[in-house]
Coordinates of C-alpha atoms in Angstrom, one line a residue:
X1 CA 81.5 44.7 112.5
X2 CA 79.6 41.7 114.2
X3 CA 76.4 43.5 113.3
X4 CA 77.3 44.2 110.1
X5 CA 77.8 40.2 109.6
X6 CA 74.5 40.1 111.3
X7 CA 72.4 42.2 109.1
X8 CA 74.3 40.5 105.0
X9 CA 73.5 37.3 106.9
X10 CA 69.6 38.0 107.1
X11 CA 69.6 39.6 103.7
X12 CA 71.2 36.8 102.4
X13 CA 68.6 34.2 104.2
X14 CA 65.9 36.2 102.5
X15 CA 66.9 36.3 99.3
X16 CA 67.0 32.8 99.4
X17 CA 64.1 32.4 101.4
X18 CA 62.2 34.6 98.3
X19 CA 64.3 32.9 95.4
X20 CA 63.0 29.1 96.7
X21 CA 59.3 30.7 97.4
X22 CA 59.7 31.9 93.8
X23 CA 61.0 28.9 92.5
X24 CA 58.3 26.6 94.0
X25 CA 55.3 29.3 92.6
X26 CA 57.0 29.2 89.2
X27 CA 56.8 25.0 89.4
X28 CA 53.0 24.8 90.2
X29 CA 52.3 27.4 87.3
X30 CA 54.0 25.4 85.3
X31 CA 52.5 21.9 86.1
X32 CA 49.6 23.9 86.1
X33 CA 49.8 25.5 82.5
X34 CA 51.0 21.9 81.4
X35 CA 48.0 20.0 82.6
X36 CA 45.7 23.1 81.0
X37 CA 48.0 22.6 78.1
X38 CA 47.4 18.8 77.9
X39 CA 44.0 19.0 78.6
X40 CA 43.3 21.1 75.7
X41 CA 45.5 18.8 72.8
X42 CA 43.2 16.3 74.2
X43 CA 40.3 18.0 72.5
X44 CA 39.5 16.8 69.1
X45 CA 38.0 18.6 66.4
X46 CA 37.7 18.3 62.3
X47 CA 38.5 19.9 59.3
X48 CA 37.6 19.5 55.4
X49 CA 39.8 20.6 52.8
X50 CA 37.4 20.6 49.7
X51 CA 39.7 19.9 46.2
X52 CA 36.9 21.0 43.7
X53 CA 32.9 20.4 42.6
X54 CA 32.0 17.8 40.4
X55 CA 28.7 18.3 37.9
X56 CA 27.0 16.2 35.9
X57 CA 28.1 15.8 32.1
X58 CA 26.0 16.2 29.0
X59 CA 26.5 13.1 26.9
X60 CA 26.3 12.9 23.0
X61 CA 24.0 9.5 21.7
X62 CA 27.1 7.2 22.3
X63 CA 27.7 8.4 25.9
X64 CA 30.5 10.6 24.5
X65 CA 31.0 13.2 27.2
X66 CA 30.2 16.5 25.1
X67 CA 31.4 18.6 28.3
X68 CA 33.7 17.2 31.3
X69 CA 35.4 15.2 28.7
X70 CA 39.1 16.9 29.8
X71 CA 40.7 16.1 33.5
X72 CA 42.8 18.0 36.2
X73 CA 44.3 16.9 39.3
X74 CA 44.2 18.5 42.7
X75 CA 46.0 17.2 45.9
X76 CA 45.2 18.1 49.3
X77 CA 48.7 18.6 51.5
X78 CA 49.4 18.2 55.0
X79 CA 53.0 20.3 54.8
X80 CA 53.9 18.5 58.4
X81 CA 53.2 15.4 57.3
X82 CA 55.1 15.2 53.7
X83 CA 58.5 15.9 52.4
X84 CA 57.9 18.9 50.7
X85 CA 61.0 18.7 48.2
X86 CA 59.8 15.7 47.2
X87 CA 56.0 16.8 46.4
X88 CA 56.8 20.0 45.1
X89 CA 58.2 18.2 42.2
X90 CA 54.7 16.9 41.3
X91 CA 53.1 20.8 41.5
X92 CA 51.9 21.7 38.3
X93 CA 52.2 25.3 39.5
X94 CA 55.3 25.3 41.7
X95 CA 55.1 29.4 42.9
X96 CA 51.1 28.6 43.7
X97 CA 52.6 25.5 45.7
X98 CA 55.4 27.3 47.6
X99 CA 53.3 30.0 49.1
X100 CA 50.8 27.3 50.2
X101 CA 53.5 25.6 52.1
X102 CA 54.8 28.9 53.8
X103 CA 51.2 29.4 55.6
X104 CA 51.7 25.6 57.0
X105 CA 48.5 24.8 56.9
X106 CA 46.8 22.4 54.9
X107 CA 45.7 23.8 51.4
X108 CA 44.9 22.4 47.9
X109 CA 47.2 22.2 44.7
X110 CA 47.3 21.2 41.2
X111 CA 49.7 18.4 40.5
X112 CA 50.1 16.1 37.5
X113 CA 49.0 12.7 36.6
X114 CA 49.5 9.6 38.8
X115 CA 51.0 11.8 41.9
X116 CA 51.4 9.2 44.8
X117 CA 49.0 9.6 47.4
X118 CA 50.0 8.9 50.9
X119 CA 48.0 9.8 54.8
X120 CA 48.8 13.8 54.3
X121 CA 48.7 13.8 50.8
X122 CA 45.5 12.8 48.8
X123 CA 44.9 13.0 45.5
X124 CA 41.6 13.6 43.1
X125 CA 40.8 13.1 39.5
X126 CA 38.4 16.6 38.8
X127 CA 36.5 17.0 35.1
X128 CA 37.2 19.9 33.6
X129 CA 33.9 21.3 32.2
X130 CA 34.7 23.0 28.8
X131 CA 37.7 22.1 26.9
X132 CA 40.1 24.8 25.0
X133 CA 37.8 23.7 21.4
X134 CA 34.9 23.3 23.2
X135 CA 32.0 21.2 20.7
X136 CA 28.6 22.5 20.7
X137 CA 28.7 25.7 22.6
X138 CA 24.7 26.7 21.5
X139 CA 23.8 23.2 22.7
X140 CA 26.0 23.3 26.0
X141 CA 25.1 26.7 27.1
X142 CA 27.2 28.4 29.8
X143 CA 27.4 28.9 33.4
X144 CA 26.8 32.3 35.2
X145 CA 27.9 31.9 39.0
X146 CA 27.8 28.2 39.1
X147 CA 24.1 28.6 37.6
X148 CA 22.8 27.5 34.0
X149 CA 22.5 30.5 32.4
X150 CA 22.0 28.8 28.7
X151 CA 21.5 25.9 26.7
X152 CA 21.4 22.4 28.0
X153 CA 23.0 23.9 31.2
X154 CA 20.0 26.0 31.8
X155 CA 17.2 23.7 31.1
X156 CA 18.6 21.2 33.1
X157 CA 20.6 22.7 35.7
X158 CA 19.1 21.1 38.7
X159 CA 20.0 17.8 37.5
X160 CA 23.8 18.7 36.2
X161 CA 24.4 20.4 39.5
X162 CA 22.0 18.1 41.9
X163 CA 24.8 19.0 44.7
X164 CA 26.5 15.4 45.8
X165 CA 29.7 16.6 43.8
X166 CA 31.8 17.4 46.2
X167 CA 35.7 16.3 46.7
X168 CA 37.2 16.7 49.7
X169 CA 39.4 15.0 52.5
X170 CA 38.8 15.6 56.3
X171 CA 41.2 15.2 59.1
X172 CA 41.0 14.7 62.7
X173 CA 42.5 18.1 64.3
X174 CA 43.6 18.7 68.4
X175 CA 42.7 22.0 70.0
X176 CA 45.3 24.0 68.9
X177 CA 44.0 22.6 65.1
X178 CA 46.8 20.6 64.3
X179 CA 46.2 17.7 61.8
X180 CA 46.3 14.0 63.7
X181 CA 48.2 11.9 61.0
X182 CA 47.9 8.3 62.4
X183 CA 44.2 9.1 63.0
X184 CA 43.2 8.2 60.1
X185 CA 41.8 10.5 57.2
X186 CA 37.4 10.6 55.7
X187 CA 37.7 11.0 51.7
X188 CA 34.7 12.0 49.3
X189 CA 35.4 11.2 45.9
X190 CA 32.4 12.8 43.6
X191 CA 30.3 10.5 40.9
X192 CA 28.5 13.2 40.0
X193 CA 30.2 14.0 36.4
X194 CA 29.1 10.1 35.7
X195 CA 25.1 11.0 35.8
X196 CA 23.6 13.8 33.6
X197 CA 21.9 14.3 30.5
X198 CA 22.0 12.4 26.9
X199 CA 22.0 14.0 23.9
X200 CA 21.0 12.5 20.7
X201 CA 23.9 14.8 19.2
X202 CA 26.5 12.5 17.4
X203 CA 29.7 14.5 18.8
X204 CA 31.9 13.4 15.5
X205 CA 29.3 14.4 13.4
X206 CA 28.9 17.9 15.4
X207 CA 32.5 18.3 14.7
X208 CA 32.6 17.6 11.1
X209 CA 29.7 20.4 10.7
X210 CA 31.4 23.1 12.8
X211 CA 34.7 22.1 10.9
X212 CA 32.8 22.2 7.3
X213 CA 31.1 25.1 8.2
X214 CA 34.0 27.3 9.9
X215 CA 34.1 29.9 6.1
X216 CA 29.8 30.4 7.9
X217 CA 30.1 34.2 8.6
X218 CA 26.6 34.2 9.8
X219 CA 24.2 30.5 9.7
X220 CA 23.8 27.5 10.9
X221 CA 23.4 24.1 10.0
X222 CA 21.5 20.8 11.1
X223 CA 22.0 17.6 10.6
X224 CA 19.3 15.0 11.4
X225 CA 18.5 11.3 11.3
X226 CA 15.2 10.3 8.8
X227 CA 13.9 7.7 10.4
X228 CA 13.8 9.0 14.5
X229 CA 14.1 12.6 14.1
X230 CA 17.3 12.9 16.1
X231 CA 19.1 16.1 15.7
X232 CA 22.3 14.3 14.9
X233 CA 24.6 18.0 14.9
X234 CA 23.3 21.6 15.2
X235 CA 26.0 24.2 14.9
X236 CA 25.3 28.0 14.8
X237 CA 28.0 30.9 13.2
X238 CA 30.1 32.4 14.3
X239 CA 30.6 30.2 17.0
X240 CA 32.2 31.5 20.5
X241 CA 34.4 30.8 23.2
X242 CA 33.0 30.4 26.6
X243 CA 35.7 31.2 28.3
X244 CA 35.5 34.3 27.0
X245 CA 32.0 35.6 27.3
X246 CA 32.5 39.2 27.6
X247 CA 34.3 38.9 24.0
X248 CA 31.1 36.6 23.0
X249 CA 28.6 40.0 24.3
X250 CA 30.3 42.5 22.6
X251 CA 31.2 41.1 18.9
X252 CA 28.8 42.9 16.6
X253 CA 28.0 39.5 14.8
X254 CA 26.2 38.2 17.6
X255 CA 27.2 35.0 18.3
X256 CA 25.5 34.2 21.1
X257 CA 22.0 33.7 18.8
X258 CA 21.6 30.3 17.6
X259 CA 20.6 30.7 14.4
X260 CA 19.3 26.8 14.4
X261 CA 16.5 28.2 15.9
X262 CA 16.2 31.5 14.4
X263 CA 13.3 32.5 11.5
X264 CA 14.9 33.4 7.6
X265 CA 13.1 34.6 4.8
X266 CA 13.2 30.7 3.0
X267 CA 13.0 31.3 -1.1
X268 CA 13.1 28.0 -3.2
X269 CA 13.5 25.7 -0.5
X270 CA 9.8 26.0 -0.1
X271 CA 8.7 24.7 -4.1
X272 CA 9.0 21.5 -2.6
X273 CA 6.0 22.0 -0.3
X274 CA 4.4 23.2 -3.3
X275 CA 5.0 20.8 -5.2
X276 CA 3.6 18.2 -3.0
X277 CA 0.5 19.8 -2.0
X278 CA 0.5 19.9 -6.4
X279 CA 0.9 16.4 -6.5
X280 CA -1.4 15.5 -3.8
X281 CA -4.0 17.6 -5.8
X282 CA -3.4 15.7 -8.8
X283 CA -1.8 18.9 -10.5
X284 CA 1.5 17.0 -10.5
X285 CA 1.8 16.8 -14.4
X286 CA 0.6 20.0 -15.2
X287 CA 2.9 22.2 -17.6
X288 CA 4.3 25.2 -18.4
X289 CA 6.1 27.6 -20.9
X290 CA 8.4 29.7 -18.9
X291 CA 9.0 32.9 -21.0
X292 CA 11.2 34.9 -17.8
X293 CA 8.1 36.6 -16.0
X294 CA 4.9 36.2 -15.6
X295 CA 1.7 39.1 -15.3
X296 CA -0.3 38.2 -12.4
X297 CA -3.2 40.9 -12.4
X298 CA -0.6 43.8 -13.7
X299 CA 2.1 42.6 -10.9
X300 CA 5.2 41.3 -12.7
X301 CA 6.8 38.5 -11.4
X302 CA 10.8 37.7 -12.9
X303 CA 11.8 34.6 -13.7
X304 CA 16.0 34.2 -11.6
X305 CA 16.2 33.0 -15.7
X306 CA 15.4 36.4 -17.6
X307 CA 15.0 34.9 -21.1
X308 CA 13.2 32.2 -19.5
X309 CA 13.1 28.1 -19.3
X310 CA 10.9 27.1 -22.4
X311 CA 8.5 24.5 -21.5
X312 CA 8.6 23.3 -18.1
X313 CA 7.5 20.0 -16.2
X314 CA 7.2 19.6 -12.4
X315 CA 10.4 18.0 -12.3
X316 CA 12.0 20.1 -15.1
X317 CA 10.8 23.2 -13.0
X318 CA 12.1 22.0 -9.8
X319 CA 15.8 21.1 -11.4
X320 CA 15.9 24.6 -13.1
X321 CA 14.7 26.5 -9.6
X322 CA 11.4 27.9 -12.2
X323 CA 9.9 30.7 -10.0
X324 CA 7.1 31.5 -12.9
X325 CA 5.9 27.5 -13.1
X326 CA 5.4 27.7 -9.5
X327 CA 3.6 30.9 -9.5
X328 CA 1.1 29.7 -12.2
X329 CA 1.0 26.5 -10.5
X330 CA -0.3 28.0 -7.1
X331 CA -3.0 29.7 -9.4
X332 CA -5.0 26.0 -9.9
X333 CA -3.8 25.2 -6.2
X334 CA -6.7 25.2 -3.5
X335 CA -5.4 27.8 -1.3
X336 CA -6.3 26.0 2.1
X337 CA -5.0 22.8 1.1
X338 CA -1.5 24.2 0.3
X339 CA -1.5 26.0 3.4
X340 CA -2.6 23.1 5.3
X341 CA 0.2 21.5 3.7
X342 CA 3.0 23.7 4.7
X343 CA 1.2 23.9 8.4
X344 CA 1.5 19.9 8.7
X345 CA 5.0 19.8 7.9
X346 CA 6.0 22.3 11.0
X347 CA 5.9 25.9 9.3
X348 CA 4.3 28.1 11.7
X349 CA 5.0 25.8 14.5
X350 CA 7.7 25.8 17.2
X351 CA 10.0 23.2 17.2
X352 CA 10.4 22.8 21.2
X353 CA 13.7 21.3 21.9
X354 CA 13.7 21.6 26.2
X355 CA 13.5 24.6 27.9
X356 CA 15.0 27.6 27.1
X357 CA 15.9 26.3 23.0
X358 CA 12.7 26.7 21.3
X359 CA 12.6 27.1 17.5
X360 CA 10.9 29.9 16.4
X361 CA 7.2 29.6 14.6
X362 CA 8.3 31.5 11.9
X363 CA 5.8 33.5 9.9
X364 CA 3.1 31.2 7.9
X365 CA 0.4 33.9 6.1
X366 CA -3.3 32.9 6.9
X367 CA -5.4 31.4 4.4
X368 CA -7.2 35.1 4.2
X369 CA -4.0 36.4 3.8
X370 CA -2.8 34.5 0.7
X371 CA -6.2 35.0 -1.2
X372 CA -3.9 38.0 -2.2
X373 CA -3.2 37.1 -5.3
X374 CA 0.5 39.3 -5.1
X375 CA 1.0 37.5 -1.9
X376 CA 0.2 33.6 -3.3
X377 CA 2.4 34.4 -5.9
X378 CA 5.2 35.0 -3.5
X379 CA 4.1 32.0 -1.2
X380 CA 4.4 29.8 -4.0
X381 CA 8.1 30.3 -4.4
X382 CA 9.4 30.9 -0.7
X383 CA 9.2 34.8 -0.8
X384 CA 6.8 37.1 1.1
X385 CA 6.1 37.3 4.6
X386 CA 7.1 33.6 4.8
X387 CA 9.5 32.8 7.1
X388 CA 11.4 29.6 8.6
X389 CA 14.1 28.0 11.1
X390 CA 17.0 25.4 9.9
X391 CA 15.1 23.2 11.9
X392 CA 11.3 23.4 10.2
X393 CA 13.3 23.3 6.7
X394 CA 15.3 20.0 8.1
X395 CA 11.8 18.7 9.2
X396 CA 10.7 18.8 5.4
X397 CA 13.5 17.0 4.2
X398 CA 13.2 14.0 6.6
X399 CA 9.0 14.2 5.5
X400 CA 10.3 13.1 2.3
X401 CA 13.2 11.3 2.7
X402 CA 10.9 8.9 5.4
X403 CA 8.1 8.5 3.0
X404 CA 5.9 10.8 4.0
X405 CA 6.3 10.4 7.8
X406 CA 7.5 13.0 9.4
X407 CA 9.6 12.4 12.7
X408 CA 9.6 15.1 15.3
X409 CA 12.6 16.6 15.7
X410 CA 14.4 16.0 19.3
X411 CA 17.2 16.5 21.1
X412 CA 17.0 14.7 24.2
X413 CA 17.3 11.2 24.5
X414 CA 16.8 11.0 28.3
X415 CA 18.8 10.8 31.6
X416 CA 21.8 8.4 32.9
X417 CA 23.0 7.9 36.7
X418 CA 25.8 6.2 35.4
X419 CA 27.4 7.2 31.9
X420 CA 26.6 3.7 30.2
X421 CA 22.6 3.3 30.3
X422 CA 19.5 5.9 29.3
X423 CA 17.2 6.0 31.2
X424 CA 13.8 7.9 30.7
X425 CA 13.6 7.6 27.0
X426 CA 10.8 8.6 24.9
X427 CA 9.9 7.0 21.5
X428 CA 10.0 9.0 18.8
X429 CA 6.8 10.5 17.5
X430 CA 5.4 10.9 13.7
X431 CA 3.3 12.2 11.3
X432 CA 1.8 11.5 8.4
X433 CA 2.1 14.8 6.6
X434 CA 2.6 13.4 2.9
X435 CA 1.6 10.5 1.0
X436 CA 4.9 7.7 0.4
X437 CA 4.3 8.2 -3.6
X438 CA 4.6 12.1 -3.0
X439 CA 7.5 11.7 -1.2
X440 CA 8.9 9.5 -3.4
X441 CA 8.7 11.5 -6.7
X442 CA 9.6 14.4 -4.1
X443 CA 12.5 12.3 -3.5
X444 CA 13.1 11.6 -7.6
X445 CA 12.8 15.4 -8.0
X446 CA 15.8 16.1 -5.5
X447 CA 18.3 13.9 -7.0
X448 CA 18.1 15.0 -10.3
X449 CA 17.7 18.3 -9.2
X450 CA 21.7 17.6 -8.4
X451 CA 22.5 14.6 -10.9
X452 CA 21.0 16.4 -13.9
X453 CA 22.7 19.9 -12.8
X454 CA 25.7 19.9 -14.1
X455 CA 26.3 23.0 -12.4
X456 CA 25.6 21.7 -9.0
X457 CA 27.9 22.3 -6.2
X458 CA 25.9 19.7 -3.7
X459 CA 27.0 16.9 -6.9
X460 CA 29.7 14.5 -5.0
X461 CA 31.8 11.2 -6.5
X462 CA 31.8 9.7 -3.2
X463 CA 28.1 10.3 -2.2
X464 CA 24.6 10.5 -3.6
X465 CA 22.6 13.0 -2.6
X466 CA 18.7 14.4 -3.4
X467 CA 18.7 18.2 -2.6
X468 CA 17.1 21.7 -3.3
X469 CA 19.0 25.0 -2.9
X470 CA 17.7 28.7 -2.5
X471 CA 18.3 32.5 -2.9
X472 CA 16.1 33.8 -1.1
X473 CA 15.2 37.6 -0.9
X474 CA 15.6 39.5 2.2
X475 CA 14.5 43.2 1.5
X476 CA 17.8 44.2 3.0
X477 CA 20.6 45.5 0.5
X478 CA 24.1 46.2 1.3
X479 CA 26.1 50.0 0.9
X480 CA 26.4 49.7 -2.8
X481 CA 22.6 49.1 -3.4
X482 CA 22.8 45.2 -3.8
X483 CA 20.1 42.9 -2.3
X484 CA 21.3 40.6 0.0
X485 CA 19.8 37.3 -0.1
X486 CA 20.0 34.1 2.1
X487 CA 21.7 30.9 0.6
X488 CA 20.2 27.8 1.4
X489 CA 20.3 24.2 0.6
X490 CA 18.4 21.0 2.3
X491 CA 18.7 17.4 1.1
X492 CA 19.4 14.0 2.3
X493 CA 21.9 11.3 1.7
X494 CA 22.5 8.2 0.2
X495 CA 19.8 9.2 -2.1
X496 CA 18.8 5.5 -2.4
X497 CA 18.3 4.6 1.2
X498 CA 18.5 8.0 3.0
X499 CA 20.0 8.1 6.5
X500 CA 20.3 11.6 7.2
X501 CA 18.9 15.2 6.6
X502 CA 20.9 17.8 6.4
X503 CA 20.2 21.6 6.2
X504 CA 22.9 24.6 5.4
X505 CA 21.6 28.3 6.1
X506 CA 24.2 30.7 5.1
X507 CA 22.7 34.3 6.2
X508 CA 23.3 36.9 3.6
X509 CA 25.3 34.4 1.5
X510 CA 23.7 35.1 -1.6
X511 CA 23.1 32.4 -4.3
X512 CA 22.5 28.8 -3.0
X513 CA 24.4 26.6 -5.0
X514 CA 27.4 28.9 -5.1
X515 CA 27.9 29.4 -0.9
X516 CA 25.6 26.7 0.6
X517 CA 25.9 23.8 -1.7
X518 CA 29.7 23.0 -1.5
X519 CA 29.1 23.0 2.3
X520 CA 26.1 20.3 2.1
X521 CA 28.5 17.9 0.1
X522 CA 31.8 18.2 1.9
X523 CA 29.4 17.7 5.3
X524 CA 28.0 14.7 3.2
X525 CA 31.3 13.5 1.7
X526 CA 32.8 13.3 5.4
X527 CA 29.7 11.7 7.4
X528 CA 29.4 9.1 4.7
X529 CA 33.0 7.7 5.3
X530 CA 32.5 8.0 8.9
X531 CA 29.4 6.6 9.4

């Protein structure tokens, strides 16, 4: 019994011998592990949250933003360091908020306006690069992978996206990546969106042309200042959404083309080239008995007025549209002269905008060429292998609504680092392409063409206006066997002191005065009362 005693009193001793050697191990792997533990909080590190890129804007001529004009706010969150019922209620997306909160780590959301900041939450005003009605899509451009893949975008993507346009907050972290609040927070707020590119696009007048011109199926439209050349608005139809571009590739109208810078066959538009090079010739008073054709060596040319216009001036040829007075007229012309005329005012040369928007040469037949007497007869008129942009047709009408001198048409004004000065500007550049008494009875010519017209659709009560419309022949004819013909018109307005030029192309519109012309004056009618 004694030894039993003995032996429970040993065991017991051991275990408690074992139990203390256990506890005392258990104790320095704990003060151990703690120090390790401490050691590593003690090691700091960083991390960025990054709220959203910031690019350079493209500005219209009154530092108008034309893109980045919309804004968004995103606020970095530290869910440790905020009450998260309260914040949530400034989410603009509350599920998108809620599962960033469940991770626990810091993340990025989109709040509303004037969200208070405080150290874990910090808020930043982002641009938003193309609004819901974006303005000038063929001018903008798009983006493909962050890149300028088009427009103003591409030809100047290294400056719009120059790479200081970052936003982003960084926070000290420990070693186990916890966010230090008390340590104080490193913020980047982006200027970027304040530098970019100026446009000498007028933004409200780009808008009133894509408004006017919204019944366009297929065309374009430019609207330019006579004295500088400035491409004031240049809108190409049908327009599309770039947001959307998959849509934009596949619509069978092809929207992506602009047609600003595309070539047309050009009709009537061109008698005032004619007409000049007449005048210039001294041929300016010659007349002409319009009987509805005319024979030129066994060809037969039609008259658009079958029984035919009776005795015809310059100017009463250039009111009534005469094809046959301008056909006999290029018969006294000297051919080089005329096309020397026509080559001087920008046909058959590209109208260079920046890189990547370059307006077509068109087709201008060579002298050789038009010693064809088939094909003079043609030139003289607009028809035949000639061929023209909205832009080289806007480039005659500022020739004679500035006297003769012809501006080159641009549209860049320059650079800005800042959103309020341009820097890098270029003067604008001229020639002499007419003389100021041709232009003027040029000038004469175009407002009667509309004032004496009583049929004239460009004719406007709130606005004077000197213009020339066309039909011009395409070769291409619809199912039922009709021809289909582009509608143009070009002018300028007030007639008395003109201010701006203004072409409408309306591709496969048919007549002129009927599609084209009603455009021209409700464009005129609404720039004139904004202006």
């Amino acid at each position: 019994m004694l030894r039993k005693r003995g032996e429970n009193r040993v065991i017991l001793l051991g275990t408690a011998f074992f139990m203390l050697f256990f506890v005392i191990v258990l104790r320095y792997y704990a003060a151990a592990y703690e120090q390790k533990y401490v050691k590593a909080a003690e090691i700091r590190s960083e991390i960025t949250i990054n709220a959203g890129e910031s690019q350079g804007t493209i500005y219209d001529r009154n530092m108008k933003p034309i893109v980045n004009s919309g804004r968004k706010y995103a606020a970095v969150v530290v869910p440790t360091a905020v009450d998260i019922a309260e914040i949530a209620g400034y989410a603009a997306d509350k599920p998108a908020f809620s599962a960033g909160v469940e991770k626990g780590e810091p993340f990025v959301f989109e709040c509303v306006k004037n969200t208070p900041e405080s150290e874990g939450l910090t808020v930043f005003e982002l641009p938003v690069r193309y609004s819901d009605d974006q303005a000038a899509s063929h001018i903008v451009g798009y983006l493909s992978q962050n890149e300028g893949a088009d427009g103003i975008e591409y030809a100047y993507d290294s400056v719009l996206r120059c790479g200081n346009g970052e936003n982003s907050v960084t926070y000290q972290t420990d070693g186990f990546g916890r966010v230090m609040i008390g340590e104080g927070r490193k913020i980047i707020r982006s200027h970027a969106a304040e530098s970019g590119i100026v446009t000498t696009i007028d933004i409200d007048f780009q808008k009133i042309c894509e408004d006017c011109g919204k019944k366009i199926k297929k065309g374009a439209i430019v609207l330019a200042d006579v004295k500088n050349g400035d491409i004031l608005a240049m809108a190409s139809f049908p327009d599309y959404d770039i947001s959307d571009m998959e849509k934009a590739v596949s619509d069978k109208n092809c929207p992506l083309i602009d047609r600003a810078l595309y070539s047309y066959s050009v009709g009537s538009v061109f008698k005032l080239v004619t007409a000049a090079d007449a005048i210039e010739e001294g041929m300016g008073g010659m007349m002409y008995d319009c009987k509805g054709q005319i024979d030129i060596y066994g060809q037969i040319f039609n008259c658009h007025k079958y029984d035919g216009h009776g005795l015809q001036s310059l100017g009463d040829a250039m009111t009534n549209s005469c094809n046959t007075y301008f056909i006999d007229l290029s018969r006294v012309l000297n051919i080089g002269k005329l096309r020397d005329m026509a080559y001087n005012i920008g046909f058959g040369r590209e109208n260079q905008l920046c890189a990547g928007m370059i307006g077509s040469a068109g087709v201008l037949p060579t002298e050789d060429e038009l010693t064809v007497h088939a094909e003079l007869a043609n030139f003289a008129f607009g028809q035949g292998r000639l061929t023209a942009t909205p832009l080289q047709v806007t480039q005659l009408a500022c020739a004679i609504a500035n006297n003769g001198k012809m501006p080159e048409l641009r549209l860049i004004k320059g650079f800005t680092v800042d959103g309020e000065f341009t820097m890098n500007e270029k003067s604008p550049r001229y020639s002499h392409v007419i003389h100021e008494e041709t232009a003027e009875q040029l000038r004469r010519m175009m407002v009667n063409a509309v004032r004496d017209n009583k049929n004239s659709n460009a004719r406007s009560k709130k606005v004077s206006v000197g213009a020339k419309t066309s039909t011009a022949q395409t070769g291409k004819f619809d199912k039922s066997g009709n021809e289909l013909c582009n509608a143009w018109i070009t002018g300028f307005f007030p007639s008395r002191s003109p201010e701006y030029a203004l072409t409408v192309l309306i591709e496969d519109g048919g007549y002129g005065n009927d599609s084209a012309a009603p455009i021209f004056r409700e464009i005129a009618e609404h720039i004139s009362t904004t202006a």
